[in-house]
CSV table of C-alpha atoms and ligand atoms in Angstrom, one decimal:
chain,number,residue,atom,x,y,z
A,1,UNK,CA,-39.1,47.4,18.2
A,2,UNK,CA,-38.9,45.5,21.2
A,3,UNK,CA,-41.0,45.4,24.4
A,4,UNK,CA,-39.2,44.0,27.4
A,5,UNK,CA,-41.5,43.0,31.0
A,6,UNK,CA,-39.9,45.2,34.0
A,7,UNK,CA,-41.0,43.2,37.1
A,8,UNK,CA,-41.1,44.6,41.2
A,9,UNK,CA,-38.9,43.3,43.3
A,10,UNK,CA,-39.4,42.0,47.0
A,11,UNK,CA,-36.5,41.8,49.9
A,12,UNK,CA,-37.1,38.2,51.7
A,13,UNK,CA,-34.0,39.4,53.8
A,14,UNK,CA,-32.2,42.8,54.1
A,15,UNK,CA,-29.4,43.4,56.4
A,16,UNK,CA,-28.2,47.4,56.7
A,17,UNK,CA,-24.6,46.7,57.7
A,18,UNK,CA,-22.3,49.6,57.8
A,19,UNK,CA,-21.8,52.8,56.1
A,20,UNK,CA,-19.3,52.9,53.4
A,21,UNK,CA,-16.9,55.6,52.5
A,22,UNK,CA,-18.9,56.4,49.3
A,23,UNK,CA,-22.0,57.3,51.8
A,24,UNK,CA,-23.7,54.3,50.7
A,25,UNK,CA,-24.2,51.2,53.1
A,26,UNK,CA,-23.3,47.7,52.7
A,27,UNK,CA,-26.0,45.4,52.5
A,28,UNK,CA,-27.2,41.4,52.7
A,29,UNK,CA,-30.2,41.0,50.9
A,30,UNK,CA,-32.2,37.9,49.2
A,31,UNK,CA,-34.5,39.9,46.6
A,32,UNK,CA,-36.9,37.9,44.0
A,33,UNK,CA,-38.8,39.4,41.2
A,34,UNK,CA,-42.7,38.7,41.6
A,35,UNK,CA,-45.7,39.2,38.5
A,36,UNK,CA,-46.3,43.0,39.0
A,37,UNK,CA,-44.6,44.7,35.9
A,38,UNK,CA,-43.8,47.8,34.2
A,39,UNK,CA,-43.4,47.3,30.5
A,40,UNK,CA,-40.3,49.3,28.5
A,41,UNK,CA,-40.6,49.4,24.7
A,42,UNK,CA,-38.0,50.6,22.6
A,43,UNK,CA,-38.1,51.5,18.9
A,44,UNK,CA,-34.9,52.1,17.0
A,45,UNK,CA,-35.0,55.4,14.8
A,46,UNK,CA,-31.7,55.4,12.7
A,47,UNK,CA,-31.7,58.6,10.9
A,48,UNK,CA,-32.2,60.6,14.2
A,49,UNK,CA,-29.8,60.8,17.2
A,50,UNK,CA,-31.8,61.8,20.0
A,51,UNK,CA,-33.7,59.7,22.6
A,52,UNK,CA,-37.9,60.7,23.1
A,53,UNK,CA,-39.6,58.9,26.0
A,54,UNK,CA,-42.7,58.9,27.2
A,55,UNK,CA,-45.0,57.4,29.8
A,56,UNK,CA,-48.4,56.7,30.6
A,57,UNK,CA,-48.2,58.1,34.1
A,58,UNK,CA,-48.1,61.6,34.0
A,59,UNK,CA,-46.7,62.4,37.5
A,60,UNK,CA,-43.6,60.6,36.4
A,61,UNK,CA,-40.9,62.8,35.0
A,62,UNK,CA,-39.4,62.1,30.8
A,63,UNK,CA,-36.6,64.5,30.6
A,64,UNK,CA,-32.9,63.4,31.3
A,65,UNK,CA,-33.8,62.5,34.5
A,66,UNK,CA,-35.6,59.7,34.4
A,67,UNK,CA,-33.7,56.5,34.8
A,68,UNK,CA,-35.2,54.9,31.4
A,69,UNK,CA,-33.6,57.7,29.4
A,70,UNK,CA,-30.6,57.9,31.5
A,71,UNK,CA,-30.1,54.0,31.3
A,72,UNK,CA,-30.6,54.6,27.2
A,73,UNK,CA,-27.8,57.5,27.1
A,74,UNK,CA,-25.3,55.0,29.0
A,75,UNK,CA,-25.8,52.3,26.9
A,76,UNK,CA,-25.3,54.2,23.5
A,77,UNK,CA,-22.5,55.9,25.3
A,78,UNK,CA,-20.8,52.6,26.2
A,79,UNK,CA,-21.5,51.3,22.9
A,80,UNK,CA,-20.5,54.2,21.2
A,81,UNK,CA,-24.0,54.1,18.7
A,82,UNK,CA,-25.6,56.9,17.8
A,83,UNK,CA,-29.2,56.3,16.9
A,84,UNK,CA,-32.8,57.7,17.5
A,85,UNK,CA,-34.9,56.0,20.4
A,86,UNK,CA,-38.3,56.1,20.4
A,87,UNK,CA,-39.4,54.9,24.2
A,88,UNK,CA,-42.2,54.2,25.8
A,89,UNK,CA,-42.7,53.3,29.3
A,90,UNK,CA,-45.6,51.6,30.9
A,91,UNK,CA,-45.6,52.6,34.4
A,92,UNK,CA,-48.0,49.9,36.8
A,93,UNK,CA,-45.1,49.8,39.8
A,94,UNK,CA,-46.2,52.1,42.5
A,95,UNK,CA,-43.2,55.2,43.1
A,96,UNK,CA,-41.1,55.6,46.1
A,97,UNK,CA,-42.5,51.6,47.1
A,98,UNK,CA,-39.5,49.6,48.1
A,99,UNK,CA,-40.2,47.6,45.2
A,100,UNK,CA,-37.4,48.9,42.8
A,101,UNK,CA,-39.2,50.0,39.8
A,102,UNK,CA,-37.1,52.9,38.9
A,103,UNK,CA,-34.0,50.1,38.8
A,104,UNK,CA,-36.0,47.7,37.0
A,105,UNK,CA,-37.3,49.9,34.3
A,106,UNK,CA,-33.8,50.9,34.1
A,107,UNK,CA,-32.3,47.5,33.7
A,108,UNK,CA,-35.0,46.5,31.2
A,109,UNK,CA,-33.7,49.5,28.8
A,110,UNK,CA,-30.6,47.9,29.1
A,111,UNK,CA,-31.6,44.5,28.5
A,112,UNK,CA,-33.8,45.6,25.5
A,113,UNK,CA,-31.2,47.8,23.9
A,114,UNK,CA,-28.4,45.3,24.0
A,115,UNK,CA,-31.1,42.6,22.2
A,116,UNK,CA,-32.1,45.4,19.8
A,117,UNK,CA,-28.9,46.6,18.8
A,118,UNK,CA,-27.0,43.3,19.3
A,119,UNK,CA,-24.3,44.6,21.8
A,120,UNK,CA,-24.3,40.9,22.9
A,121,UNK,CA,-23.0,41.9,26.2
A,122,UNK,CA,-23.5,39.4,29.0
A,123,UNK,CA,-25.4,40.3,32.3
A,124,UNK,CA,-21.9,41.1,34.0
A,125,UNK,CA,-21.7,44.2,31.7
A,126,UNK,CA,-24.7,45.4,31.6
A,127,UNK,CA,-24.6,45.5,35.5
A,128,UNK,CA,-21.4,47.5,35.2
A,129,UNK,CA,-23.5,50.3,33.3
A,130,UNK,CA,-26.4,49.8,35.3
A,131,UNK,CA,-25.2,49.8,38.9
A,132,UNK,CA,-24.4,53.8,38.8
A,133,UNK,CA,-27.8,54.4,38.1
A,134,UNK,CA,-29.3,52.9,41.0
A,135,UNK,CA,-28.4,50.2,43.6
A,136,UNK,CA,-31.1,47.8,42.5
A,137,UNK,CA,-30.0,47.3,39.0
A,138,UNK,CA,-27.8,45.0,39.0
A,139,UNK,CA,-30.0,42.5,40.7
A,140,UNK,CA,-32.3,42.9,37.9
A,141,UNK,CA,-29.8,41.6,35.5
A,142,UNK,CA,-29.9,38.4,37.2
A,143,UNK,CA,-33.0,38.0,38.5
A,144,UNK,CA,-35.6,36.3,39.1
A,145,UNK,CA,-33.9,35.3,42.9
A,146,UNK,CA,-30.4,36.7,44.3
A,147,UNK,CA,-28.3,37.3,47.1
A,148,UNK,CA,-27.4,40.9,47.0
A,149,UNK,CA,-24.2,42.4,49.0
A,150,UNK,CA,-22.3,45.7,48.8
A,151,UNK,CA,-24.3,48.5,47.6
A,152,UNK,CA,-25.9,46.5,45.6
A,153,UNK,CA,-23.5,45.8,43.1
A,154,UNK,CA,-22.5,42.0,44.2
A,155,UNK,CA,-25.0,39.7,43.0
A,156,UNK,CA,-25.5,35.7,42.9
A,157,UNK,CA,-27.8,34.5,41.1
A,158,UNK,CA,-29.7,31.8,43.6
A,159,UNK,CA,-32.5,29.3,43.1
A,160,UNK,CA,-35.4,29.1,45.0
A,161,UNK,CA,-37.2,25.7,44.8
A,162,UNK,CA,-40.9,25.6,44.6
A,163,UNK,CA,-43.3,28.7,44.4
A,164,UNK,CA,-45.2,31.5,46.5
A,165,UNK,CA,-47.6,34.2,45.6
A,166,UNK,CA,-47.3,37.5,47.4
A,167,UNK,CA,-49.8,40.3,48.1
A,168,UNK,CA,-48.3,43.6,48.4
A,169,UNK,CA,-49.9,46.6,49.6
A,170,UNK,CA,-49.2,49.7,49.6
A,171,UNK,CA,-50.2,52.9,51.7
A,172,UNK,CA,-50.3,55.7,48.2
A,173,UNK,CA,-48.0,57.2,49.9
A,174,UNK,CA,-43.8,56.9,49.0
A,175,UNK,CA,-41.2,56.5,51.8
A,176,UNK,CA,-38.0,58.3,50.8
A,177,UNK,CA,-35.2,55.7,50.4
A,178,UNK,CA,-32.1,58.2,51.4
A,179,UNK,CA,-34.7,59.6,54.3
A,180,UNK,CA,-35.0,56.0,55.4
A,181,UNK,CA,-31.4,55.2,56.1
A,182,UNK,CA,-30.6,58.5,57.6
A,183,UNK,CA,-33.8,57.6,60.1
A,184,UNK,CA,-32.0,53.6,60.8
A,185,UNK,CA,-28.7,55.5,61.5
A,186,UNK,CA,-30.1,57.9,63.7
A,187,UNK,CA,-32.0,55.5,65.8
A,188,UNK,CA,-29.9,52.1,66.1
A,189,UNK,CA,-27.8,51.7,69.2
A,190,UNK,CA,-25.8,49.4,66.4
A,191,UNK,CA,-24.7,47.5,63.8
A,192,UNK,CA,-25.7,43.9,64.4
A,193,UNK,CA,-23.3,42.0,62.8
A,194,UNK,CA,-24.2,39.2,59.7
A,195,UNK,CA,-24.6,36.0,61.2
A,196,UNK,CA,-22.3,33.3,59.6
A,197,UNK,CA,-25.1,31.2,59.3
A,198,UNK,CA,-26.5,33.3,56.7
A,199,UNK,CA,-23.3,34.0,54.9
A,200,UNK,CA,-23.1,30.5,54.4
A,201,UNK,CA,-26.4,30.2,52.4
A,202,UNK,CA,-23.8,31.9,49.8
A,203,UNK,CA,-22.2,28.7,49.5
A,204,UNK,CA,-25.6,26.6,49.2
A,205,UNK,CA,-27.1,24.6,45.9
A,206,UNK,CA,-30.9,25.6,45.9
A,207,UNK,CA,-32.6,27.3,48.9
A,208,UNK,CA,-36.3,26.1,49.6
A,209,UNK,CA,-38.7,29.0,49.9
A,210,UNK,CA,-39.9,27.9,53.5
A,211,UNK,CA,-36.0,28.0,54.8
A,212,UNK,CA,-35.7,31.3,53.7
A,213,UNK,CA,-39.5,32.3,55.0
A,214,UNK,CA,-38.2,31.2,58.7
A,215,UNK,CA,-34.7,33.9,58.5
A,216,UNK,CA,-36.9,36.7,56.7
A,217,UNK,CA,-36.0,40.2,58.4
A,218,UNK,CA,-35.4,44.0,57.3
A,219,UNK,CA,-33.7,46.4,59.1
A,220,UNK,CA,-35.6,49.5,57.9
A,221,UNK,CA,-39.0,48.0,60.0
A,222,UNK,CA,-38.2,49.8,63.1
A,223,UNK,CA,-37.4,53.0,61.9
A,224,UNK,CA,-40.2,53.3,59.2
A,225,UNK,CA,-42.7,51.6,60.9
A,226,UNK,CA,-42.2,54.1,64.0
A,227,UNK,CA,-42.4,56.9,61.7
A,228,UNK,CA,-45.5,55.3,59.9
A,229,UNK,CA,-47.5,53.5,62.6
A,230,UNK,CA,-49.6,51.9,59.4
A,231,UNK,CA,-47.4,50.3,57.8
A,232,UNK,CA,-47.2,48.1,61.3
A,233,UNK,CA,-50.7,47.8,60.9
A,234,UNK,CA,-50.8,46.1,57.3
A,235,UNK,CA,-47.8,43.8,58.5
A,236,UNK,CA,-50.5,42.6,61.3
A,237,UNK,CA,-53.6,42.5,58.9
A,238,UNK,CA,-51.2,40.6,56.3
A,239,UNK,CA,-50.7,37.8,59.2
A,240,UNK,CA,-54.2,37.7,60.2
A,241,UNK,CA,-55.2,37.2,56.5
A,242,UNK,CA,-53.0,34.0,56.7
A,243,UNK,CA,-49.8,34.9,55.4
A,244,UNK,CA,-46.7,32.7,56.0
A,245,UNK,CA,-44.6,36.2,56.9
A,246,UNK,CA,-44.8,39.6,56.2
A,247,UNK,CA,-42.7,42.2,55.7
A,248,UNK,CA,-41.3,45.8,54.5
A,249,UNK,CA,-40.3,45.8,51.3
A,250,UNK,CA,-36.6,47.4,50.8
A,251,UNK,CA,-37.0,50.9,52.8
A,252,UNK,CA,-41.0,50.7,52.5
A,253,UNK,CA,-43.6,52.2,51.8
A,254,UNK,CA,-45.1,48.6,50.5
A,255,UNK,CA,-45.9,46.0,52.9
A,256,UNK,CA,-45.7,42.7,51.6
A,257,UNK,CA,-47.3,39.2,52.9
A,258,UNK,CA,-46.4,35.7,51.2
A,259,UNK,CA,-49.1,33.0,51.1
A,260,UNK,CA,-48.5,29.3,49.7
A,261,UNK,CA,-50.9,29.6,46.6
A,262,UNK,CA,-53.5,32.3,44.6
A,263,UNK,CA,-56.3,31.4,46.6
A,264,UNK,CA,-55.1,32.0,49.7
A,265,UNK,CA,-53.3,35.6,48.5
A,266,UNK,CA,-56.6,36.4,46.9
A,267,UNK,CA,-58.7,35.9,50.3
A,268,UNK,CA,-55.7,38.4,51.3
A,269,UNK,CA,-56.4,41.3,48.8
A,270,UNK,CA,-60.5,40.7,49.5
A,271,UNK,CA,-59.8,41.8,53.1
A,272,UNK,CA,-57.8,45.3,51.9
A,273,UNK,CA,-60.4,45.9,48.8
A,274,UNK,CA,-62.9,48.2,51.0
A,275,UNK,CA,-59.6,50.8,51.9
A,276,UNK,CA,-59.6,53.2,48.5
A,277,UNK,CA,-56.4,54.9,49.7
A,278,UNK,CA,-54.1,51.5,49.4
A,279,UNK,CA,-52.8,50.1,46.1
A,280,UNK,CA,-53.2,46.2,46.5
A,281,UNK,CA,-51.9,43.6,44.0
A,282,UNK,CA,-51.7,39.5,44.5
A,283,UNK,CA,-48.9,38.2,42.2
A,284,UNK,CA,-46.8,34.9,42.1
A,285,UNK,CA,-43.3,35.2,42.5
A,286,UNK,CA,-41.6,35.0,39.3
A,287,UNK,CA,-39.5,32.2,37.9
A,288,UNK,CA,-37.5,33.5,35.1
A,289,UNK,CA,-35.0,36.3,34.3
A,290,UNK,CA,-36.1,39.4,32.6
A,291,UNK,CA,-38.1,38.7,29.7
A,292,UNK,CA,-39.3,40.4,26.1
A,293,UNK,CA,-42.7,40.3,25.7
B,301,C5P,O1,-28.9,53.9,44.7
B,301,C5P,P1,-30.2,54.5,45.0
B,301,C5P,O2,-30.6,55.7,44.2
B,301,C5P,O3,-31.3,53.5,45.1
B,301,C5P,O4,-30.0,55.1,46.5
B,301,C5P,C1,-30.8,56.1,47.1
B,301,C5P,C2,-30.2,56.6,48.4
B,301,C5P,O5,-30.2,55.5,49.3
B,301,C5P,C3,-28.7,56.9,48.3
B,301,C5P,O6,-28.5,58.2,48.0
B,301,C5P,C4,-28.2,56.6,49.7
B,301,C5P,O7,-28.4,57.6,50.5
B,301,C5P,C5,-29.0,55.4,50.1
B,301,C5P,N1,-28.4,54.1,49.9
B,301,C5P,C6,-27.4,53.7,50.8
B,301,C5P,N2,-26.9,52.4,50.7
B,301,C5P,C7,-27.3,51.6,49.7
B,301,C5P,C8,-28.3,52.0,48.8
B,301,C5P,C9,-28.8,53.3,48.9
B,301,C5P,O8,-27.1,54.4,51.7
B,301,C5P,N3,-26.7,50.4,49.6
């Protein structure tokens, strides 16, 4: 048995840059894991050969569609094992968020299956079964901080120095990911290409938080916020409440605002506590890669 910590992930920077042949579009992204986590346990059952999961959020599906149990089939596919799994996923990641829960609950089963069944393959391959089941995967393989290009498939590992804690907030309502590029398509007048400036950070040792605070952008702001005028709204409220920036997460629907320390991101959440209809959560940003419990 083995119980591995699936944690959200913010975008400090995502560039939309053009559509690929594949239909997907190439991206520039820094994304960092932060403290608000889904948990993935995993029991081994050796006489059986099928693969039960269940969750403690009913609204989320357990068949073969859910990326846990798909993630489980690839890896014993890849491995060529054929056990039991008894699964059980602790869902705390809001759905449809921008914050890549459905990737990192995915990557987790991955992570947790190649401990438990000592595949002792390194994060390179787990990526390569990972990255067809969702775009954000791979970054979860080496998280906790990355520079993310392609569809999400090219990864490097970077180091942020010093720490933040972030509030995010959510409307309780999801934002479509495929609906949300088809809307930044529809309404750019074009592509504006990647500075080389920011390429270069590529190259860099160690980024400091605040450098990366000063370039933080997403392309899907326009389009989503248009379409969901409060979403704007909590971007303002998180800046009034003191935050350094804040910003869409990934194609939205979550908001997030980062604040130097816990006391200022819990002055944040105090301000949001009153609305019942948003989800808010103050977490620090994490420091280490995916973890067992
Ligand atoms: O890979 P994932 O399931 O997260 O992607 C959901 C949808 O988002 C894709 O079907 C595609 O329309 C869009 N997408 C994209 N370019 C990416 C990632 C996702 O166009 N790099």
């Amino acid at each position: 048995m083995i119980t591995i910590a699936a944690p959200a992930k913010v975008n400090l920077i995502l560039r939309v840059l053009d559509r690929r042949s594949d239909g997907y579009h190439n991206l520039w992204s820094i994304m960092q894991t932060v403290g608000l986590e889904d948990e993935v346990s995993i029991h081994v059952a050796p006489h059986r050969s099928d693969i039960q999961l269940g969750c403690d959020d009913v609204s989320l599906r357990t068949d073969q569609s859910n990326l846990v149990y798909r993630a489980a089939a690839a890896v014993l596919e890849r491995s060529g094992q054929s056990v039991g799994l008894d699964i059980h996923l602790a869902k705390r990641i809001p759905m449809g968020a921008g914050l890549g829960g459905g990737s990192s609950d995915a990557a987790a089963t991955i992570v947790g299956l190649n401990r438990l069944l000592r595949l002792g393959w390194s994060p390179a391959q787990m990526a390569d079964v990972g990255q067809v089941l969702g775009s954000d995967v791979p970054f979860f393989l080496y998280a906790p901080a990355a520079i993310v290009e392609g569809r999400g498939e090219e990864v490097r590992p970077l180091q942020l120095a010093g720490g933040r804690w972030v509030v995010l907030v959510n409307p309780g309502f999801p934002v479509e990911t495929k609906w949300a590029y088809q809307q930044l398509s529809a309404t750019r007048k074009g592509i504006e290409p990647l500075p080389e400036w920011l390429r270069r950070l590529e190259t860099r040792g160690p980024l400091l938080w605040s450098e990366v605070l000063e370039l933080a952008v997403n392309d899907f702001e326009p389009p989503v916020f248009s379409a969901h005028p409060v979403l704007r709204k909590i971007k303002e409220e998180l800046l009034a409440a003191g935050a350094e920036i804040a910003l869409l997460s990934g194609s939205g629907a979550t908001v997030f605002g980062v604040f130097r320390d816990e006391v200022g991101a819990l002055q944040a959440v105090s301000c949001f506590q009153p609305r019942r209809e948003l989800k808010v959560f103050a977490v620090p940003a994490c420091t280490g890669p995916l973890g067992e419990r």
